[in-house]
Short mmCIF file of C-alpha atoms in Angstrom, two decimals:
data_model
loop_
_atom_site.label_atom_id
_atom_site.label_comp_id
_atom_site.label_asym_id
_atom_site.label_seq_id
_atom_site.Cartn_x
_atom_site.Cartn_y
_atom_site.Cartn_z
CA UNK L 82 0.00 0.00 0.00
CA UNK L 83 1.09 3.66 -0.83
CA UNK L 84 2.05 4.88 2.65
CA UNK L 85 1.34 8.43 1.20
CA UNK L 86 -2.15 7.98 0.75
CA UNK L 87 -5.17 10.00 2.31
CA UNK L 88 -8.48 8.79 0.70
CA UNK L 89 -9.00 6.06 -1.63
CA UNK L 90 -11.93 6.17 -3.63
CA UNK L 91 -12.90 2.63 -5.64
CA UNK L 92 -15.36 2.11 -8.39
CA UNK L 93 -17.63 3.98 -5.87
CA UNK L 94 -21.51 4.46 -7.33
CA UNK L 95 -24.34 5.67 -5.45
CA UNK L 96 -27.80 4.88 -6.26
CA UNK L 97 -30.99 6.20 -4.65
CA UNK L 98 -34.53 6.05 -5.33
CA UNK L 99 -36.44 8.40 -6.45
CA UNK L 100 -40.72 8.46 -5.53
CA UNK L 101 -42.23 8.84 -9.20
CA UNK L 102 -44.83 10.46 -7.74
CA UNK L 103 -46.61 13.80 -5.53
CA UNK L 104 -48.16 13.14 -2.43
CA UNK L 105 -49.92 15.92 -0.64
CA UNK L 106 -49.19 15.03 2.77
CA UNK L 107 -46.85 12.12 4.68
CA UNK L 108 -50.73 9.91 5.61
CA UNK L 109 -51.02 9.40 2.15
CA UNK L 110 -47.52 8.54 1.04
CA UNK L 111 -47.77 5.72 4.46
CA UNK L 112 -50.64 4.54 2.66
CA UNK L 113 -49.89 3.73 -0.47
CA UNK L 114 -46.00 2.44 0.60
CA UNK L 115 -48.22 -0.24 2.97
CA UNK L 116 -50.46 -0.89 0.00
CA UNK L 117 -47.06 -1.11 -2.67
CA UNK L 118 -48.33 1.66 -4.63
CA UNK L 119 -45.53 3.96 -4.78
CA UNK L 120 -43.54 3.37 -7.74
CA UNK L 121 -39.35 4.56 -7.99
CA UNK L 122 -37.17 5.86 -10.17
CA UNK L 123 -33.73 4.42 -10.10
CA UNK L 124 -31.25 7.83 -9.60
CA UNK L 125 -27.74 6.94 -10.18
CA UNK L 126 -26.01 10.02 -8.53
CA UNK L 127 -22.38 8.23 -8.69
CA UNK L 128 -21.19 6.44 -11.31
CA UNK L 129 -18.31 4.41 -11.07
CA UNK L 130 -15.75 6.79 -9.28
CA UNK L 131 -11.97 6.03 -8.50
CA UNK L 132 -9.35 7.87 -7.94
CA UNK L 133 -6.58 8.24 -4.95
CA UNK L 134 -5.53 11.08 -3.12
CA UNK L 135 -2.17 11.76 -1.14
CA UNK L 136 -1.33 13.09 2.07
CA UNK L 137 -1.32 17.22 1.82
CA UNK L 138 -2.89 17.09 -1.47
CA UNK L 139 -5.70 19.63 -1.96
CA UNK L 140 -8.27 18.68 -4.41
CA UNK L 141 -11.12 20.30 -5.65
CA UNK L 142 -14.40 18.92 -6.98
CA UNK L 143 -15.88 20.93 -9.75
CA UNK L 144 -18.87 20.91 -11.88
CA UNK L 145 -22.57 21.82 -12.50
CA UNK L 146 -25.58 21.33 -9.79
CA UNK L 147 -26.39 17.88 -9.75
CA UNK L 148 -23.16 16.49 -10.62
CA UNK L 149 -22.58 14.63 -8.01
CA UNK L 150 -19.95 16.72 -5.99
CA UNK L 151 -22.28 16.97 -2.62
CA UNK L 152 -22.29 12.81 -2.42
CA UNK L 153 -19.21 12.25 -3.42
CA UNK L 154 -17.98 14.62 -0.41
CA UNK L 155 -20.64 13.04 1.71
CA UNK L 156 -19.68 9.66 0.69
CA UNK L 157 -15.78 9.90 1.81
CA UNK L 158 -16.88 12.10 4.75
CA UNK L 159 -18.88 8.38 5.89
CA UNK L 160 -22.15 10.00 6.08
CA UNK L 161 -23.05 8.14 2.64
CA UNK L 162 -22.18 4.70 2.62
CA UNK L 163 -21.78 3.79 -1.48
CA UNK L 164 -24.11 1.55 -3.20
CA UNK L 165 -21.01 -0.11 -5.44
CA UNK L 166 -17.19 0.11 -4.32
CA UNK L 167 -15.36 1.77 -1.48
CA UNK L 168 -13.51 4.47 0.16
CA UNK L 169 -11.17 3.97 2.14
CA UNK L 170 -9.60 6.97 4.52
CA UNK L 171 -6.20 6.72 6.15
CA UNK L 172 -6.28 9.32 9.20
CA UNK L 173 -8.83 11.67 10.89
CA UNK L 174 -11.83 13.81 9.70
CA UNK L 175 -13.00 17.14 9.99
CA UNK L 176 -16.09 17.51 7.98
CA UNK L 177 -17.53 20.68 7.31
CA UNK L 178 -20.32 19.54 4.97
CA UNK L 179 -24.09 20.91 6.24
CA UNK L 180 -23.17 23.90 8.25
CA UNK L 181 -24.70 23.95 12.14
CA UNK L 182 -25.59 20.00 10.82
CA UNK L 183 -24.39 18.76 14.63
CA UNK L 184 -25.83 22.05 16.27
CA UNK L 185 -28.82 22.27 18.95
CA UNK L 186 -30.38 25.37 17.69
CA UNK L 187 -32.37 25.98 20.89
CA UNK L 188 -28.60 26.02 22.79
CA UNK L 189 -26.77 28.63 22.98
CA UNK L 190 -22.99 29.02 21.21
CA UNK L 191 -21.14 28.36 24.02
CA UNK L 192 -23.21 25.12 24.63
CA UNK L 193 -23.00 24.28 20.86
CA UNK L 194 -19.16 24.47 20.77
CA UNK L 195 -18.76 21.79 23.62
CA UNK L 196 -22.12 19.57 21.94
CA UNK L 197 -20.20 19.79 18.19
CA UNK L 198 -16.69 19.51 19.55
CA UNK L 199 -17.86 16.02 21.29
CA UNK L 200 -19.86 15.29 17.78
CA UNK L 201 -16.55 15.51 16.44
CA UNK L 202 -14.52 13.45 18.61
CA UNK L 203 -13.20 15.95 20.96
CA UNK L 204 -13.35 15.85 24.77
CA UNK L 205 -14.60 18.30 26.69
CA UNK L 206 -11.33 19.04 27.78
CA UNK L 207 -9.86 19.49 24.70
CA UNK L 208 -12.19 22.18 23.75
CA UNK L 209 -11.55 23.85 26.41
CA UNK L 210 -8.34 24.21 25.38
CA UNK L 211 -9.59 25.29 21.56
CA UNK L 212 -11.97 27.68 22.81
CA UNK L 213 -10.61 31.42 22.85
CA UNK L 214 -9.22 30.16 19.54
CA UNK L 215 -12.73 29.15 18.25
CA UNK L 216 -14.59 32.40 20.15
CA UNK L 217 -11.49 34.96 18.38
CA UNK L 218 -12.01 33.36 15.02
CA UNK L 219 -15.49 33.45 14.84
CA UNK L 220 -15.73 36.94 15.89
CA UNK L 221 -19.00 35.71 18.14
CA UNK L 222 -17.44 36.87 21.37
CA UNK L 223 -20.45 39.22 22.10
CA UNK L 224 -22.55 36.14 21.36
CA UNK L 225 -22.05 33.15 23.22
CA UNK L 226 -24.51 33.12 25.54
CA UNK L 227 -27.22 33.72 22.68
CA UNK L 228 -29.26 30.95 21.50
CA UNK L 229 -27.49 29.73 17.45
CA UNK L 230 -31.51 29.54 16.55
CA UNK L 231 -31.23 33.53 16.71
CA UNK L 232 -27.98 33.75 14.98
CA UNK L 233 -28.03 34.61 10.84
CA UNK L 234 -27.05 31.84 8.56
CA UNK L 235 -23.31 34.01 8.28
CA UNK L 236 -22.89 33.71 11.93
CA UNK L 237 -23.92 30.00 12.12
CA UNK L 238 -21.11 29.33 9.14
CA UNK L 239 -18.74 31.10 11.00
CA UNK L 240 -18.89 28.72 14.52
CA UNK L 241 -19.34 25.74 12.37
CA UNK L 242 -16.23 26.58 10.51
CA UNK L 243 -14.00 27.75 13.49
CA UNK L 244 -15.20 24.36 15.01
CA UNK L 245 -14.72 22.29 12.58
CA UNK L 246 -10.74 23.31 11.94
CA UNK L 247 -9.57 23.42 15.14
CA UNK L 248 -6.41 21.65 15.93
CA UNK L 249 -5.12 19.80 12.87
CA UNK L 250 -6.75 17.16 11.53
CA UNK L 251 -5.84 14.62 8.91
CA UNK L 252 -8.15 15.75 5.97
CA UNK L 253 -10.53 18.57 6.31
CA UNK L 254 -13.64 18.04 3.74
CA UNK L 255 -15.11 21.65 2.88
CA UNK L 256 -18.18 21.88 1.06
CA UNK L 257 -19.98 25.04 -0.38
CA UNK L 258 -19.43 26.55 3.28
CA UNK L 259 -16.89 29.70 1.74
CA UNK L 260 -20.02 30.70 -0.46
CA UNK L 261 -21.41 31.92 2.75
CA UNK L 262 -20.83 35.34 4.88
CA UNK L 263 -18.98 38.37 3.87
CA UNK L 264 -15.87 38.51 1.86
CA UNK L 265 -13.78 39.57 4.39
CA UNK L 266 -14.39 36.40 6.75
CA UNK L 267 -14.64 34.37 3.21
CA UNK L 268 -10.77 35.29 3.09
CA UNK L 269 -10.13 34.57 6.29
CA UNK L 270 -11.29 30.78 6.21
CA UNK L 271 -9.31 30.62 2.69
CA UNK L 272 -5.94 31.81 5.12
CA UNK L 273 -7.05 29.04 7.88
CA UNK L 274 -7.30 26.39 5.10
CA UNK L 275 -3.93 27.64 3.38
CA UNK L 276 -2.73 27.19 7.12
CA UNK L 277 -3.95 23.77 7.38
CA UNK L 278 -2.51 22.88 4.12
CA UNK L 279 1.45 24.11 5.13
CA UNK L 280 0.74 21.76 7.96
CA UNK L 281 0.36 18.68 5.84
CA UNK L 282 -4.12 18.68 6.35
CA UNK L 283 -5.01 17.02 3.23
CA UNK L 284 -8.19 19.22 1.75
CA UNK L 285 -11.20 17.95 -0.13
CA UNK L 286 -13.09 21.39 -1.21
CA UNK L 287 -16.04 22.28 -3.12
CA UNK L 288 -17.43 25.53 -4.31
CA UNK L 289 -18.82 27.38 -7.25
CA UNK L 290 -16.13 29.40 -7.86
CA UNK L 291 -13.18 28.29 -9.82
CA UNK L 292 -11.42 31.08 -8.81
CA UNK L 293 -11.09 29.82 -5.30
CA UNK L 294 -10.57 26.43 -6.37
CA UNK L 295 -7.50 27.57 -7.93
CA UNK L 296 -6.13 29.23 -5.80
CA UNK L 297 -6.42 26.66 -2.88
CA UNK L 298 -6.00 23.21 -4.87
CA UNK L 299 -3.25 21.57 -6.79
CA UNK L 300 -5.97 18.42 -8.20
CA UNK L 301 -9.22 18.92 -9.31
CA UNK L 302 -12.10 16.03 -9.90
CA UNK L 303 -14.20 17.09 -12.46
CA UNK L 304 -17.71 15.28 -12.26
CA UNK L 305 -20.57 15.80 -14.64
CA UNK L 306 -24.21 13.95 -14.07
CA UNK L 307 -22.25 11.32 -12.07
CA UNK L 308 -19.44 10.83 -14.37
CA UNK L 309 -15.98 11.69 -13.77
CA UNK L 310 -14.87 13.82 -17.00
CA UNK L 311 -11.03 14.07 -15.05
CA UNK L 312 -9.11 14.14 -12.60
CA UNK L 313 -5.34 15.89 -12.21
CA UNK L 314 -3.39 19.12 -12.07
CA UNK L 315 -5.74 21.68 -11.14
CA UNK L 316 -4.31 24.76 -13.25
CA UNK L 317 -4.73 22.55 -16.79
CA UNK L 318 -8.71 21.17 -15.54
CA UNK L 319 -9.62 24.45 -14.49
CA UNK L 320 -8.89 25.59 -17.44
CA UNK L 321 -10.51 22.81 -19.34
CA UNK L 322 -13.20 23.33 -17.59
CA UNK L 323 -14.08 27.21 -18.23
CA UNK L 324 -13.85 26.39 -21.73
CA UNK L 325 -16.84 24.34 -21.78
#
């Protein structure tokens, strides 16, 4: 085995299925799946995906909604477990997939950092120790005795991301999350990631803009309805892919 290696991804297809048709509310949809009347469509979201990736590699996962980039993340993350294949993942995860996912929005912040630190492995101690750093980065100092279901979606992004890279951890798996929030803060989560990346955190990372996946990847999957079109050097997909 490649003692450099980070995620393995294996012939890896995901299948789920899809209810053909409306129901107007849950009673009748019990119904009919008692009486086998509800009919499914087979959805192939993943079709027969492989590739490796090595330790401190960054890699980015480009390509239109419905692509497949979401599951795929999902899928390595664990939360997803593949219909066909495998992935395999050689250290630990920080996933940062559904922002405020692990929170209790009727806690407040401070109770939320301690409830998603333990969702992600940490003890209490430990995030004791992370938490001016997590408080400082968010910028939420004047805030953590508020309840997160009063917070803006900008400020839940912001604790879920100063949560979720605390420490260093193996491979950090970002998805969509940078869309969110102002520029400025956008920025300063590219700097934490750049960070994590001169510290040898492998990065999985998805977003809209190819900009950003330029400038913080060196490999880029390309997926499209499923399919992986490529994967390899960033700088000659990306630009690949704009001229599509």
């Amino acid at each position: 085995m490649n003692d450099n290696l980070a995620v393995k991804v294996e012939h890896v297809s995901m299948k789920f299925n899809m209810s053909s048709e409306r129901f107007d509310n849950f009673k009748e949809y019990v119904i009919k799946t008692l009486k086998r009347q509800v009919s499914y469509n087979e959805f192939w979201a993943l079709k027969d995906i492989s590739f490796e990736v090595n330790k401190g590699d960054s890699v980015g996962l480009v390509g239109l909604n419905g692509s497949g980039k979401s599951t795929l993340l999902k899928t390595i993350a664990g939360v997803l477990k593949p219909t066909k294949g495998s992935v395999a993942v050689y250290g630990t995860v920080a996933p940062l997939i559904e922002l405020g996912a692990g929170f209790d929005y009727d806690l407040t912040a401070d109770e939320n950092i301690y409830l998603n630190g333990a969702l992600l492995g940490h003890s209490r101690k430990e995030m004791g120790e992370y938490y001016k750093d997590i408080v400082e980065f968010s910028e939420l100092s004047e805030f953590m005795n508020v309840p997160i279901k009063n917070f803006s979606s900008g400020m839940v992004s912001r604790l879920a991301f100063a949560i979720a890279t605390i420490g260093t951890p193996d491979i950090l798996i970002v998805d969509e999350v940078l869309s969110v929030g102002d520029f400025r803060f956008q920025q300063k989560c590219v700097e934490r990631i750049q960070a994590m990346m001169d510290a040898g955190t492998t990065i999985l990372f998805v977003s809209h803009s190819i900009e950003q996946v330029q400038s913080i990847c060196n490999k880029i999957v390309w997926l499209e309805k499923g399919n992986m079109v490529k994967y390899g050097d960033a700088k000659e997909i990306a630009k690949e892919y704009q001229n599509t």
